[in-house]
Amino acid sequence: MVAFLTSSPKTSRREARKLKRQMSETGEISAALRLLAPWLLLLLSIGVAPLAWLLTRARDVQGFTATCVIVCGALLVWSSLYLNRGRLTFNRVHEALNFAAPTGVTSYTILQGPDTYVMIGAFTFGMTSAIIWHKRHTSTTLRELERRGHGGGGSAEWRGFVQDYMPSIADSELTVIRNTPVDAVAGLQLGPGEVPDDLSAQLIDRITKFFGGIRGGTTLAIGDHLDKVGVHVMKTDPLRKPFDWQGPSAPGESIVELVEGLGRYRDNADLSLVMPYVAAATPDDEDVQQSHLLMVGMSRAGKGDAGELIDCNVACRADAGVVVLDAVKGDQQLGVIGDGAVYVVTSVPAIRSFMWKLVNVTIPNRAAFLGDPRRNPLGRMLREWVPGCGLTWLQVHAYEAAALYGNADLVKITERAASVGIKLIVEAQRGVHDRVDTNVRSNAADLIMFGCNDADDAKLVMPPELVDMGAQPWVWKNRQPGMCYTVLGHLPLNRQVIPARFARRSRDGSDVAAALAEYRPFVEAPLDPITAASWGEPYAKFDATRQAERDRRPRQHAFAGPPAPRYADPYEQPPAPAAAPAAPPAVPTPPAAAAAPPVAVRRSTPAPAAAPADDMPVEGFDLGEGLDDELAPGPEYEADEVATQAENLVGDVALGLEGDPERRGVLQQMVDGLERMGRPGDDEPQGAAGERFEDIEFPPAEGDEGLQAIVDRDEAVDILLAILAEDIGEGGTFKPQDLYDLVRARARRSDSWVRHELKTLREWGCVRSHDDYGSYVVIHTQRGDRGEPTEPDYGQ
């Protein structure tokens, strides 16, 4: 298929017509005229110039005629130099001289008359120039006719080259379509028994050397027919120097719009990505399916910076959000882009817990929401995520994903998440089986291949047809960060095989931070409640902490249109009118920690000032903070204080007695008196010291193990799960001894029971073994003997 990147069938037909004209009788006549052109100009300057002098002298128009000849000669010289740009300097000067010399001699003869010395010099130098033109033009024409007439395949140079170095395609013919100092485009017609697979990597390198191209600069275009191959050879690399990122594309728009401006291809085309599912515009087109993305490349090859640009573009869209996972570098990698993500998880246990929820809760809940016409805003059953469906489109970006190897939930995400609007991006340095699961590699239909160490690393993840077509990512290694091949499902193979390069962000990430600060506040929407509730308490804590940090940052307000409202000052309120009604009772002032910021009101409608109390001076001294009645200590607080003091007293007495058995009765009597303290109707104890009054019934104190009822196993397991949820937290780590005291106090179970039930929790997937010996990680706190997790009730 000769119709290649820069050629077309129209160009091929035009070249064929030109070749036909050159090979016909008309072409021979035109070639003969080009050979006779300098001789005709010599005849003009020697024979026609004296005749022109006689005619212009008779009419007395010598000056005007000479001026016209000089202007025409200057135009001919300029056009010759312009049309022959890019050729050898000698050829350009020679052709310009062939126009300048005859017109100069002619104009001089018209003004001054025939001169013998001028005529002799013109004849001598004109003969020399004509002979040089003849020899040069004859050799160039023959080489051009040979190359175009036989498509390069009949030339002795090409035939000798393929016979000596490429015998497997010895019967092929090469048609050169364009050959410039920048690149070369040709069509390769294979022989009867030759197929494109015969063009191995070694043969492609030899074709590159034949055209004088750069290493890794040759790409092949294989069409539907196996006998024609397009060849594109780059002689210079336009992507050798990095270029700066120009900012996010379409901020505030829907995620269905193309993510553009990420970089550019070697042919200067824009590097863009299609993120969600996009339906076909016409019945003849194909749908663009949402696919998970795999980013592979050696260390320092540009994966992190490229992923950060993708995340920034997604974060600036109105209906999309980014979830960032990085268990290795944490804040060093996520310091800039983490502020634009809706959720950030930076530890292996927390990431595993999040992925479990994503598989078992989030995906089923989102699928149920999209499939129920009564719940989603579009009112129809949705098989794919579409804009306006009521859910946030999510991009889950796993940096340094090799740390998550062996996680079964990661494989399940690649199998189930695409249709509910969740895209997974997995970064890894090598696509080997012990770093990236083979199922993850198979389910990720999109790939961005950065520089790698050798061909074996590339063949682990790249399609073999791209390697056969000339893709060589091992040429860059990490010397050109950002260079890659975009193996995306919505691109044809002829585009996938063209190298591309991601734009370069600033070293300190200031351009990404500036883009997020500029566009994110205007497009940020809260995460949809279905997804937020499925992530549970860890996300709620993260969101609350994030919001608190943002509230503490300085804010800059901008108002457009009318003048900005002035904030009311409580100490400079205008006095209330005399006829104004009585002021409402003053609201109790909250403590300083809970004080709310002043409310912005306009001066046109001032808030009425509260009248001071009769016994409170308006000014003079500070009365301190008022005490809210709701915050005043109640009976429970006083009882706790008394109990604390009593416990301290008993402890001091016990230490003073130093274990004397004769004085234990005194201590016991003191304890009995303290227990009855505050109970009306109780008399002082009577009898011998140390005598217990069993007829007095005391209410069991909270936390007293001796008076708690023994719970059954199911209740004890629920208490154990509650301890894991409240005291440890999902994603947290613990050891069995951390639970012994808590379980003994709340469920009255032994240490061996805790160790035995941990096996059950592991079978349910609630906990997993941690890398540290004897430690466990809390994944979730739902029982595994009561069916699958149920969907929370969010209302209709």
PDB file of C-alpha atoms in Angstrom, residues 71-85 95-97 99-100:
ATOM      1  CA  VAL A  71      13.952  44.449 -15.381  1.00  0.00           C
ATOM      2  CA  CYS A  72      13.055  41.228 -17.202  1.00  0.00           C
ATOM      3  CA  GLY A  73      16.540  39.854 -16.597  1.00  0.00           C
ATOM      4  CA  ALA A  74      16.318  40.630 -12.848  1.00  0.00           C
ATOM      5  CA  LEU A  75      12.967  38.855 -12.632  1.00  0.00           C
ATOM      6  CA  LEU A  76      14.369  35.806 -14.415  1.00  0.00           C
ATOM      7  CA  VAL A  77      17.372  35.650 -12.068  1.00  0.00           C
ATOM      8  CA  TRP A  78      15.152  35.973  -8.948  1.00  0.00           C
ATOM      9  CA  SER A  79      12.718  33.309 -10.117  1.00  0.00           C
ATOM     10  CA  SER A  80      15.589  30.972 -10.954  1.00  0.00           C
ATOM     11  CA  LEU A  81      17.099  31.329  -7.493  1.00  0.00           C
ATOM     12  CA  TYR A  82      13.702  30.899  -5.805  1.00  0.00           C
ATOM     13  CA  LEU A  83      12.578  27.853  -7.792  1.00  0.00           C
ATOM     14  CA  ASN A  84      15.921  26.093  -7.355  1.00  0.00           C
ATOM     15  CA  ARG A  85      16.127  26.555  -3.586  1.00  0.00           C
ATOM     16  CA  GLU A  95      21.336  28.756 -13.953  1.00  0.00           C
ATOM     17  CA  ALA A  96      21.113  32.345 -12.673  1.00  0.00           C
ATOM     18  CA  LEU A  97      24.194  33.268 -14.737  1.00  0.00           C
ATOM     19  CA  PHE A  99      19.805  34.449 -17.441  1.00  0.00           C
ATOM     20  CA  ALA A 100      21.889  37.347 -16.179  1.00  0.00           C
TER      21      ALA A 100
END
